[in-house]
Every structure is written in C-alpha cells, then in structure tokens.
Amino acid sequence: QVQLVESGGGLVQPGGSLRLSCAASGFTLDVYAIGWFRQAPGKEREGIPCISNSGSYTYYAGSVKGRFTISRDKAKNTVYLQINSLKPEDTAVYYCAAVFKNGWCTVIAGPYHYWGQGTQVTVAS
C-alpha cells in the first residue's frame, strides 16, 4: 500500500523550532519530487517548499524563505522539513505530497499524486 505519513507536529512557542518528517511506505521516494503544503483554518492550502527527486533542486515560497529547510534522506526514505523561528501565523496542518518527476519540483498542488494525512503545528504562547 502506497502511503505517506507525516509526523513531528505539535504545540510550540513563538520562536521555537520543529522538524517535520514525511515517511514513505510501499514505494521509494528516489524518483519522486516532494512538496510540503500547509492549510490554516479558513485559508487556502499553501505550498511552501519542495525538493526534487535527487535533492539537487529546492524551491521555497517567499513566506518561509530563510526559516524553513527541506531535505531528504534516501536511506530512510524520508523527507524532512526543519522549521525555525516559528510564528503564530505558521499555525496550520502541514502535509507532504509526492509527484513522479525527475529534476524539478513545484509548490503548486495540482501535479502531486500522493498525499499524507497531515500533522498539526500550533504556535502559541
């Protein structure tokens, strides 16, 4: 069964950090570009960073540039999202998604085939 599972979310104070994980089962992520998306209550889903299948290309949306870092671990079949200097406006459900593509990635949701169930990130004091 093809599955993406996010983990690592939680409640954190402003200025804190989290590392989210996106683990794949039933398939290898080596040939998939991965994107992270988030959706806050009452807002549209937002693509944040993405990473190509090889890891050589990454893209960050302007709202998270400098604070978010996406990376991938081939051996663990997992993609990570390191989030630093968290702000209350980062509160959202965070999703990872996979698309079968070589050499590029996108923060547009349409092309993505597989989605995880999401992990909640809440930033509050």
Short mmCIF file of C-alpha atoms in Angstrom, two decimals:
data_model
loop_
_atom_site.label_atom_id
_atom_site.label_comp_id
_atom_site.label_asym_id
_atom_site.label_seq_id
_atom_site.Cartn_x
_atom_site.Cartn_y
_atom_site.Cartn_z
CA GLN A 1 0.00 0.00 0.00
CA VAL A 2 1.40 3.37 -1.04
CA GLN A 3 1.41 5.73 1.86
CA LEU A 4 2.95 8.99 3.06
CA VAL A 5 2.96 9.64 6.78
CA GLU A 6 3.81 12.97 8.34
CA SER A 7 4.97 13.32 11.92
CA GLY A 8 6.68 15.80 14.19
CA GLY A 9 3.97 18.38 14.62
CA GLY A 10 2.87 19.76 17.95
CA LEU A 11 2.46 22.81 20.12
CA VAL A 12 5.46 25.14 20.21
CA GLN A 13 6.08 28.63 21.50
CA PRO A 14 6.83 31.50 19.13
CA GLY A 15 10.48 31.49 18.19
CA GLY A 16 10.75 27.75 18.65
CA SER A 17 11.64 25.04 16.15
CA LEU A 18 10.20 21.81 14.85
CA ARG A 19 11.30 19.15 12.44
CA LEU A 20 8.56 17.50 10.46
CA SER A 21 9.07 14.13 8.80
CA CYS A 22 7.43 12.65 5.75
CA ALA A 23 7.98 8.92 5.60
CA ALA A 24 7.03 6.80 2.63
CA SER A 25 5.89 3.20 2.68
CA GLY A 26 5.05 0.97 -0.24
CA PHE A 27 7.25 2.92 -2.64
CA THR A 28 10.64 4.57 -2.80
CA LEU A 29 10.89 8.33 -2.80
CA ASP A 30 14.00 8.33 -5.00
CA VAL A 31 12.03 9.06 -8.16
CA TYR A 32 9.54 11.43 -6.60
CA ALA A 33 9.68 15.13 -6.03
CA ILE A 34 8.27 16.07 -2.65
CA GLY A 35 6.38 19.16 -1.66
CA TRP A 36 5.27 20.42 1.71
CA PHE A 37 1.97 22.24 1.95
CA ARG A 38 0.05 23.77 4.80
CA GLN A 39 -3.51 24.83 5.40
CA ALA A 40 -4.68 27.07 8.19
CA PRO A 41 -8.35 27.26 9.23
CA GLY A 42 -10.31 29.36 6.80
CA LYS A 43 -7.38 29.73 4.42
CA GLU A 44 -6.39 28.12 1.16
CA ARG A 45 -3.73 25.42 1.02
CA GLU A 46 -0.30 26.96 0.57
CA GLY A 47 2.71 25.31 -0.99
CA ILE A 48 5.80 26.09 1.00
CA PRO A 49 9.00 24.30 -0.01
CA CYS A 50 9.65 21.43 -2.39
CA ILE A 51 12.63 19.25 -3.28
CA SER A 52 13.46 17.36 -6.45
CA ASN A 53 13.90 13.61 -6.51
CA SER A 54 17.69 13.88 -6.33
CA GLY A 55 17.65 16.68 -3.80
CA SER A 56 19.66 18.93 -6.10
CA TYR A 57 16.81 21.40 -6.64
CA THR A 58 14.74 23.05 -3.97
CA TYR A 59 12.26 25.89 -4.01
CA TYR A 60 10.92 27.96 -1.14
CA ALA A 61 7.88 30.17 -1.09
CA GLY A 62 8.64 33.71 -0.05
CA SER A 63 6.68 33.46 3.17
CA VAL A 64 9.02 30.79 4.57
CA LYS A 65 12.33 31.53 2.91
CA GLY A 66 15.14 31.67 5.44
CA ARG A 67 13.21 29.90 8.18
CA PHE A 68 12.27 26.58 6.56
CA THR A 69 14.69 23.97 5.24
CA ILE A 70 13.67 20.92 3.25
CA SER A 71 15.94 17.89 2.98
CA ARG A 72 15.72 14.23 2.16
CA ASP A 73 17.34 11.06 3.48
CA LYS A 74 17.47 8.37 0.83
CA ALA A 75 18.40 5.60 3.26
CA LYS A 76 15.41 6.35 5.47
CA ASN A 77 13.05 7.01 2.55
CA THR A 78 12.06 10.18 4.35
CA VAL A 79 11.85 13.89 3.63
CA TYR A 80 12.23 16.45 6.40
CA LEU A 81 11.05 19.99 6.95
CA GLN A 82 13.04 21.93 9.52
CA ILE A 83 11.10 24.95 10.75
CA ASN A 84 12.86 27.62 12.77
CA SER A 85 11.76 30.91 14.31
CA LEU A 86 8.16 29.78 14.36
CA LYS A 87 5.46 32.43 14.29
CA PRO A 88 1.78 32.21 15.26
CA GLU A 89 0.89 32.58 11.58
CA ASP A 90 2.69 29.30 10.90
CA THR A 91 -0.12 27.50 12.70
CA ALA A 92 -1.66 25.06 10.24
CA VAL A 93 -1.96 21.44 9.24
CA TYR A 94 1.17 20.51 7.32
CA TYR A 95 1.03 17.96 4.51
CA CYS A 96 3.65 16.33 2.35
CA ALA A 97 2.96 15.16 -1.16
CA ALA A 98 4.81 13.22 -3.86
CA VAL A 99 4.87 13.55 -7.63
CA PHE A 100 6.67 11.21 -10.03
CA LYS A 101 9.06 13.65 -11.71
CA ASN A 102 12.77 13.94 -12.36
CA GLY A 103 14.86 17.01 -11.75
CA TRP A 104 12.32 19.57 -10.58
CA CYS A 105 9.61 20.24 -8.08
CA THR A 106 6.76 22.68 -7.63
CA VAL A 107 4.77 24.22 -4.78
CA ILE A 108 1.62 24.01 -6.89
CA ALA A 109 -0.58 21.23 -5.56
CA GLY A 110 -2.16 20.06 -8.82
CA PRO A 111 0.60 17.76 -10.11
CA TYR A 112 1.03 15.79 -6.89
CA HIS A 113 -0.18 12.18 -6.88
CA TYR A 114 0.16 11.09 -3.27
CA TRP A 115 -0.68 12.97 -0.10
CA GLY A 116 -0.17 12.31 3.57
CA GLN A 117 -2.84 12.77 6.21
CA GLY A 118 -1.23 15.87 7.71
CA THR A 119 0.31 16.85 11.02
CA GLN A 120 -0.87 19.78 13.12
CA VAL A 121 1.54 22.56 14.01
CA THR A 122 0.34 25.08 16.56
CA VAL A 123 2.44 28.08 17.52
CA ALA A 124 1.21 29.79 20.66
CA SER A 125 2.42 31.01 23.97
#
